[in-house]
Short mmCIF file of C-alpha atoms in Angstrom, two decimals:
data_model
loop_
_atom_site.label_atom_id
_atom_site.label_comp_id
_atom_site.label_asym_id
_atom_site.label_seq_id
_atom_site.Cartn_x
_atom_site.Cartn_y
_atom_site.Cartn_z
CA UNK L 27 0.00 0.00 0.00
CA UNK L 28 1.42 3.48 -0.33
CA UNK L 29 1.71 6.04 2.54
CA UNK L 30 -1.02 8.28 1.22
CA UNK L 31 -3.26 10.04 2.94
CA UNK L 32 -5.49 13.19 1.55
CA UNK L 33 -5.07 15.27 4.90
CA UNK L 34 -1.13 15.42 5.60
CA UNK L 35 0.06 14.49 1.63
CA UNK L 36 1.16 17.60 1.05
CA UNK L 37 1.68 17.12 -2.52
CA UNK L 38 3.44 14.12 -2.11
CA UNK L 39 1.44 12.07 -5.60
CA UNK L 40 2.03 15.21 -7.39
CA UNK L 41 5.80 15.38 -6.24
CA UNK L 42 6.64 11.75 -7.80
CA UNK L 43 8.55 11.41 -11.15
CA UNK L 44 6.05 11.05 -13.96
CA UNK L 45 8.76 7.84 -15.29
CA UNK L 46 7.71 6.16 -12.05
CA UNK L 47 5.08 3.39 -12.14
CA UNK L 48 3.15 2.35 -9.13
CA UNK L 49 3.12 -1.69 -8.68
CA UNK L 50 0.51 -2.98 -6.98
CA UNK L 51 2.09 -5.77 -4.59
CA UNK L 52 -1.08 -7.52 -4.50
CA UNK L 53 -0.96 -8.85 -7.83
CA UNK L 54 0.52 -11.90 -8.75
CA UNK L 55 2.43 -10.63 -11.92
CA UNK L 56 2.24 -7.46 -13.47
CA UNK L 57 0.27 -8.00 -16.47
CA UNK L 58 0.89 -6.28 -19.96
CA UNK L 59 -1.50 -5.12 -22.45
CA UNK L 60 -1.07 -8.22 -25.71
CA UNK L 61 0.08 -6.06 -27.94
CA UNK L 62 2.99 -4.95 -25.63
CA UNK L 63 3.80 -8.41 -25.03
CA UNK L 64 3.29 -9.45 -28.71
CA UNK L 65 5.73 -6.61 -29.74
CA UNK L 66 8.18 -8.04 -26.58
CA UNK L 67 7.69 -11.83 -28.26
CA UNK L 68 8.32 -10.14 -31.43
CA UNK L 69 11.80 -8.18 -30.41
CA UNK L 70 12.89 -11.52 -28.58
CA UNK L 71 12.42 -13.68 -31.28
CA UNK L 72 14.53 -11.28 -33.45
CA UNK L 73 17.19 -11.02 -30.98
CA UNK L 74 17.31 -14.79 -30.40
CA UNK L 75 17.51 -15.37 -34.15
CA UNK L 76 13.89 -17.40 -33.70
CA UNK L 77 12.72 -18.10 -37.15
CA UNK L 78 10.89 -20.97 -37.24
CA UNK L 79 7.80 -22.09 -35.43
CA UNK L 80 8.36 -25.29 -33.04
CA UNK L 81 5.77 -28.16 -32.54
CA UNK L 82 5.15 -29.05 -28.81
CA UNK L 83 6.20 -32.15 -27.75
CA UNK L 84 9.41 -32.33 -30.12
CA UNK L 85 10.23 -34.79 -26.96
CA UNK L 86 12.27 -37.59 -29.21
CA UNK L 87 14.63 -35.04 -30.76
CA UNK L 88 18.04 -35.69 -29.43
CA UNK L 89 19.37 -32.71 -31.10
CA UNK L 90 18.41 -29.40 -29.41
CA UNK L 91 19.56 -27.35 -31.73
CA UNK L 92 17.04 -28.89 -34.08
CA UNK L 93 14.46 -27.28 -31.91
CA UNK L 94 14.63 -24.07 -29.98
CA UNK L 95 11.37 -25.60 -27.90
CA UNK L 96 13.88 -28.37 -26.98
CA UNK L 97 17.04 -25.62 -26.76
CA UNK L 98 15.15 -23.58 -24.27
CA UNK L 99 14.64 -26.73 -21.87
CA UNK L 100 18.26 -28.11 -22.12
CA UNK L 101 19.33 -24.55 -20.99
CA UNK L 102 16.87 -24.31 -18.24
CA UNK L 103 17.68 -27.63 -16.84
CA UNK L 104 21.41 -27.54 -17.24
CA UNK L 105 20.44 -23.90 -15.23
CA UNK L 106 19.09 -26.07 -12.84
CA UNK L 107 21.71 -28.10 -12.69
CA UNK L 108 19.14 -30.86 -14.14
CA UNK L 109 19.98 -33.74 -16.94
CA UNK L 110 16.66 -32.33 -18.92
CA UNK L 111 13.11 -30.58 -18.56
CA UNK L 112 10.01 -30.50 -20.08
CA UNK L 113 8.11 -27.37 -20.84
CA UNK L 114 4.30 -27.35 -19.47
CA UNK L 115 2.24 -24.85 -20.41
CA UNK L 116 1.13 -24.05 -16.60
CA UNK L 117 1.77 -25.33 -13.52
CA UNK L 118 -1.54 -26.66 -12.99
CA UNK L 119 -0.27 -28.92 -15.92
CA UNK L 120 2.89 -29.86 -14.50
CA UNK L 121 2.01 -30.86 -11.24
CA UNK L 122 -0.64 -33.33 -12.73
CA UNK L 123 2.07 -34.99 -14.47
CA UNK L 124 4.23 -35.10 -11.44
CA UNK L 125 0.84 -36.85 -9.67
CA UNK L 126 -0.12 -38.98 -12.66
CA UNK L 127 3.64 -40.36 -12.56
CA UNK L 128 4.01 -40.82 -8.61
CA UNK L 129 0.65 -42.35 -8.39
CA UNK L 130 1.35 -45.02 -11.30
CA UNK L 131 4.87 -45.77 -9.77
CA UNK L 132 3.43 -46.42 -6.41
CA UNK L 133 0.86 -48.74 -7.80
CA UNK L 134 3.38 -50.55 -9.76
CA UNK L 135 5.62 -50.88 -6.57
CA UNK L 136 3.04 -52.10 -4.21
CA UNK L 137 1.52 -54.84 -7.10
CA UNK L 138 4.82 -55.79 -7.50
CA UNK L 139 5.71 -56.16 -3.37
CA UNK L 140 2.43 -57.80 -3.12
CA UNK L 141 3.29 -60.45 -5.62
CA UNK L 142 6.97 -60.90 -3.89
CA UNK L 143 5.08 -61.39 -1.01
CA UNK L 144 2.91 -64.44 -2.32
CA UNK L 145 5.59 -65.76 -3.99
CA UNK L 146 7.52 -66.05 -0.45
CA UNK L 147 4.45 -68.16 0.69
CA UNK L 148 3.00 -65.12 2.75
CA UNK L 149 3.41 -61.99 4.94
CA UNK L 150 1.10 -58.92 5.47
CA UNK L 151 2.02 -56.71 2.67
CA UNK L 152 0.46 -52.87 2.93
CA UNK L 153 0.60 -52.30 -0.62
CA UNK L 154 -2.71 -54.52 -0.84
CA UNK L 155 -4.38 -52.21 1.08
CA UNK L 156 -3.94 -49.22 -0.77
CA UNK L 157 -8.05 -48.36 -1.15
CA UNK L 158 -7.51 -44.69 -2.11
CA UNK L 159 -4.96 -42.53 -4.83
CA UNK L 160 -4.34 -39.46 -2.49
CA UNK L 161 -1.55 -36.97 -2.43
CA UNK L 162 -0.89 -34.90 0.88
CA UNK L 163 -0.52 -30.71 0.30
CA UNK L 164 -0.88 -27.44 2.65
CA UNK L 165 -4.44 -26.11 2.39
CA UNK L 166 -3.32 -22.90 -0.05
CA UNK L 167 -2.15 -25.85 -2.39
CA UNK L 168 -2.90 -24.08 -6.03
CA UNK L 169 -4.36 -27.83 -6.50
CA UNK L 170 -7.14 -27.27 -4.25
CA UNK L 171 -7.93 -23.90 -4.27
CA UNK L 172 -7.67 -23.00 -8.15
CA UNK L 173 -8.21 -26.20 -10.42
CA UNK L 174 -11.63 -26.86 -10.01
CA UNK L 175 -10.72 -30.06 -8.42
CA UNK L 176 -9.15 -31.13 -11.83
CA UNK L 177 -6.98 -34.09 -9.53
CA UNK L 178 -10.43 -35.42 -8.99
CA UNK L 179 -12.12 -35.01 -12.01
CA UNK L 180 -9.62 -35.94 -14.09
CA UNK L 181 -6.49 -38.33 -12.07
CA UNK L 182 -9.33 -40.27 -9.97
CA UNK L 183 -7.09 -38.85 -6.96
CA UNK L 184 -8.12 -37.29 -3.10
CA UNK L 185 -5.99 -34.47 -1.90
CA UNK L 186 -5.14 -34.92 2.02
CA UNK L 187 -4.95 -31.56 3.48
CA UNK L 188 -1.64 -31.25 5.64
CA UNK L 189 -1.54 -28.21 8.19
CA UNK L 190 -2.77 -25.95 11.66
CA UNK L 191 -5.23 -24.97 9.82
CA UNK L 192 -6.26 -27.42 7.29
CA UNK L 193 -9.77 -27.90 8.38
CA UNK L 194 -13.02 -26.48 9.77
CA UNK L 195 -15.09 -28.17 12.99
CA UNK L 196 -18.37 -28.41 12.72
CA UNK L 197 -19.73 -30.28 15.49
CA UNK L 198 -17.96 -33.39 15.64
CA UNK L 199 -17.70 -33.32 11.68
CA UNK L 200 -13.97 -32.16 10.32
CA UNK L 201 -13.92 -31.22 6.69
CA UNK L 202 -11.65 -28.57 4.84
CA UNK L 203 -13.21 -25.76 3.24
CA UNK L 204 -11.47 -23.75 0.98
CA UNK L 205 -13.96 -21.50 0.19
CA UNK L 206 -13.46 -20.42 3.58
CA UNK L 207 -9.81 -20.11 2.95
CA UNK L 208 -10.84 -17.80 -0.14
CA UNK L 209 -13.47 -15.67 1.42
CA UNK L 210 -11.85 -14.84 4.84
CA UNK L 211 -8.36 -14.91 3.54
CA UNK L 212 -4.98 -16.89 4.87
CA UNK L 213 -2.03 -14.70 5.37
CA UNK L 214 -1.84 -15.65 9.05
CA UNK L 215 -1.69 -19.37 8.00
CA UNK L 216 2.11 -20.95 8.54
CA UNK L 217 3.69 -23.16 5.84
CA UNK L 218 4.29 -26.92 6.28
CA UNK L 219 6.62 -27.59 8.96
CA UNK L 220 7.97 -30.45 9.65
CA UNK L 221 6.00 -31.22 12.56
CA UNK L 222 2.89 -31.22 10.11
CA UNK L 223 4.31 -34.46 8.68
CA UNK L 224 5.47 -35.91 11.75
CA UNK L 225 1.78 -35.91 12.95
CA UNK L 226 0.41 -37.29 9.33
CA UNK L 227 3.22 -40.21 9.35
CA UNK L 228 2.84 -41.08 13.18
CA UNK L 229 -1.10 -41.27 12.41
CA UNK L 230 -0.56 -43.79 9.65
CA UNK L 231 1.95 -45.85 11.46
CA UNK L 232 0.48 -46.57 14.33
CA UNK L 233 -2.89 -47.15 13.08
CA UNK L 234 -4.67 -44.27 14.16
CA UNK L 235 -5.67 -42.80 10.38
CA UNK L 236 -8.75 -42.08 12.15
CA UNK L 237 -7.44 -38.56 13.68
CA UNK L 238 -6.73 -37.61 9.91
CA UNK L 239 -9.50 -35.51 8.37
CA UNK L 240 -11.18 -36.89 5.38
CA UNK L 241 -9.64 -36.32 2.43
CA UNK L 242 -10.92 -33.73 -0.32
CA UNK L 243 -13.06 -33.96 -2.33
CA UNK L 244 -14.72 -36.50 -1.58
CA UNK L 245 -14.53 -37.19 2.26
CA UNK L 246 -12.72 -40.90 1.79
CA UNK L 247 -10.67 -42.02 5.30
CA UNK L 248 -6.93 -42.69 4.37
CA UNK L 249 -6.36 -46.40 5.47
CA UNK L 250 -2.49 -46.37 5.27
CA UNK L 251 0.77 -44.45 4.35
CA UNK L 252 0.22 -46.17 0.89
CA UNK L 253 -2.53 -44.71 -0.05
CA UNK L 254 -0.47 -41.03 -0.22
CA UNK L 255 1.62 -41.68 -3.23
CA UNK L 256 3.22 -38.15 -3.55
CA UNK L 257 3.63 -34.86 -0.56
CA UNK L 258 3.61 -31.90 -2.46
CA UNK L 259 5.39 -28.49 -0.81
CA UNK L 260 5.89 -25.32 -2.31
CA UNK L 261 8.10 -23.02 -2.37
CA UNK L 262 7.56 -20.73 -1.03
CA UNK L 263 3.63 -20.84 -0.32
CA UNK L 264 2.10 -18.15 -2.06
CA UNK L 265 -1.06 -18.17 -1.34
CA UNK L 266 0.17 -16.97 2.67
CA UNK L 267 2.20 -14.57 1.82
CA UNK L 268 5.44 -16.31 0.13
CA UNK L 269 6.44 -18.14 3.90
CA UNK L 270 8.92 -20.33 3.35
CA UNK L 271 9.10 -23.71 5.35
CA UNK L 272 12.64 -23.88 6.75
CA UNK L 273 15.63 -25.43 4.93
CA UNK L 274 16.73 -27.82 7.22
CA UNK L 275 12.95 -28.75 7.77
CA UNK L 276 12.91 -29.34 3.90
CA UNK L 277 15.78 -31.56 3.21
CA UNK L 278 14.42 -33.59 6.88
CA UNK L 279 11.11 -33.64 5.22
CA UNK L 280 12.93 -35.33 2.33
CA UNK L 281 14.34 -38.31 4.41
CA UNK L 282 10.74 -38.89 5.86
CA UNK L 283 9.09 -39.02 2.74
CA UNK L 284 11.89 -41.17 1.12
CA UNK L 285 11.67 -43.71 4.69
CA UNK L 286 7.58 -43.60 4.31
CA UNK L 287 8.23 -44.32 0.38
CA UNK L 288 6.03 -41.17 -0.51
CA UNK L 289 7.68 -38.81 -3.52
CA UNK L 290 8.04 -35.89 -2.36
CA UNK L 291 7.35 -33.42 -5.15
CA UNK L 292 8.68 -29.04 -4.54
CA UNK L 293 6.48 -26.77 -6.63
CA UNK L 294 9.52 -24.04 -7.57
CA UNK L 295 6.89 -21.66 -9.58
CA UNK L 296 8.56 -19.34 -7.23
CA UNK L 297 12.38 -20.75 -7.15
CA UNK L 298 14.15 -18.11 -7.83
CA UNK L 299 12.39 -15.98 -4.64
CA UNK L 300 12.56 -19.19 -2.72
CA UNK L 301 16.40 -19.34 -3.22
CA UNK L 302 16.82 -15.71 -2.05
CA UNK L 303 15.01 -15.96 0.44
CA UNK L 304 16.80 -19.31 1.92
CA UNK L 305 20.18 -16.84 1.20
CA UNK L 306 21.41 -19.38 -1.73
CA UNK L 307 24.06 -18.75 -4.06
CA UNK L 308 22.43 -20.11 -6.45
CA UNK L 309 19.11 -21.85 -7.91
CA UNK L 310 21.08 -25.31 -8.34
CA UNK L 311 21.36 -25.38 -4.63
CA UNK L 312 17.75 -25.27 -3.75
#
């Protein structure tokens, strides 16, 4: 907000440089008119020496240089100190990949320790129980709030809400609301700390899923820790603020999800804030 105030001003709007532009902090991006950003495209692609149109999904070409769509992932990745990367046209998009992928890999690893186990003549094997597809996030999770519960409609998955705040009491009912979350706002919320997950795996070990809210959207009761295939964190959270869970809480959050054999998937939409603020020297490190 800016310090303005129509009885003690004095002036102070009309005393600003006319080259200065206000920027309204509350926006997520500061959005351009199209043809400013057309003309921008335009003067890039020039620059670049872009003259050719790509085809998305030029995946099997080995060759970047045979594609800029495939140049301009090889040089984000090897930014990111990353063998390759994929370009998604939103997040939304990219984080249902990450879910589709974790999901199908757990079910192929607990089929597959479930038939080791019959083959060995017996043995309780927890990937046979695995009733649900759920993934665990904070209750800001763009997932929940903004998608139109497209895991739902369209992965067949349950998001289980991790977090303080994470649900509403109604009674003796617990459900998660994030229309509440939208109309009554969530800045004082806190991140996911580690404790968060502590409670969720200590729950799910010792056989007391029952303190764990339903899942959303459609109320199911998590049975085990195999029915969470993936734990998704961002980073930082935006819809609180930009609070960042704590680094060594991150990397310890890690080795729990990796013991539990969950995936454990960052959302770095905001990387390059989330490295300043953890005081990294570079992206590659976070």
């Amino acid at each position: 907000s800016f310090p303005y105030s129509s009885d003690n001003n004095d002036g102070l709007l009309e005393k600003m440089p006319t080259t200065e532009k206000a920027i309204d902090l509350q926006t997520h991006t500061d959005r351009k008119p199209p043809t400013d950003t057309l003309t921008s495209l335009s003067e890039a692609c020039k620059r670049f020496g872009v003259d050719a149109f790509d085809v998305y999904g030029d995946f099997g070409i080995l060759d970047t240089k045979q594609s800029y769509l495939r140049e301009f992932e090889a040089e984000v990745a090897t930014h990111f100190g990353k063998g390759d990367g994929v370009f998604c046209m939103s997040g939304g998009m990219a984080q249902s990949i990450a879910l589709l992928i974790n999901n199908a890999r757990k079910n192929h690893r607990s089929s597959s320790s479930s038939s080791s186990s019959a083959v060995r003549g017996g043995g309780h094997n927890s990937g046979e129980d695995r009733t649900i597809s759920a993934f665990a996030c904070h209750p800001t999770s763009h997932l929940v709030l903004h998608e139109n519960n497209a895991f739902s409609e369209l992965l067949g998955m349950e998001a289980v809400v991790v977090g303080p705040d994470s649900c509403s009491t109604k009674g003796d009912e617990v459900n998660y609301d994030p229309q509440a979350l939208k109309d009554n706002g969530c800045y004082g919320m806190e991140p996911i700390r580690l404790s968060h997950l502590k409670e969720l795996f200590s729950s799910l070990d010792d056989g007391s899923s029952s303190r764990i809210p339903p899942t959303y959207p459609n109320l199911k009761q998590v049975s085990s820790i195999d029915d969470i295939s993936t734990l998704i964190l961002e980073l930082p959270h935006r819809e609180v603020g930009g609070k960042l869970t704590p680094w060594e809480e991150v990397e310890e959050i890690a080795r729990m999800c990796n013991e539990h054999g969950i995936y454990y998937h960052c959302d770095g939409a905001r990387i390059f804030e989330a490295s300043a603020g953890y005081g990294h020297k570079s992206v590659k490190q976070t």
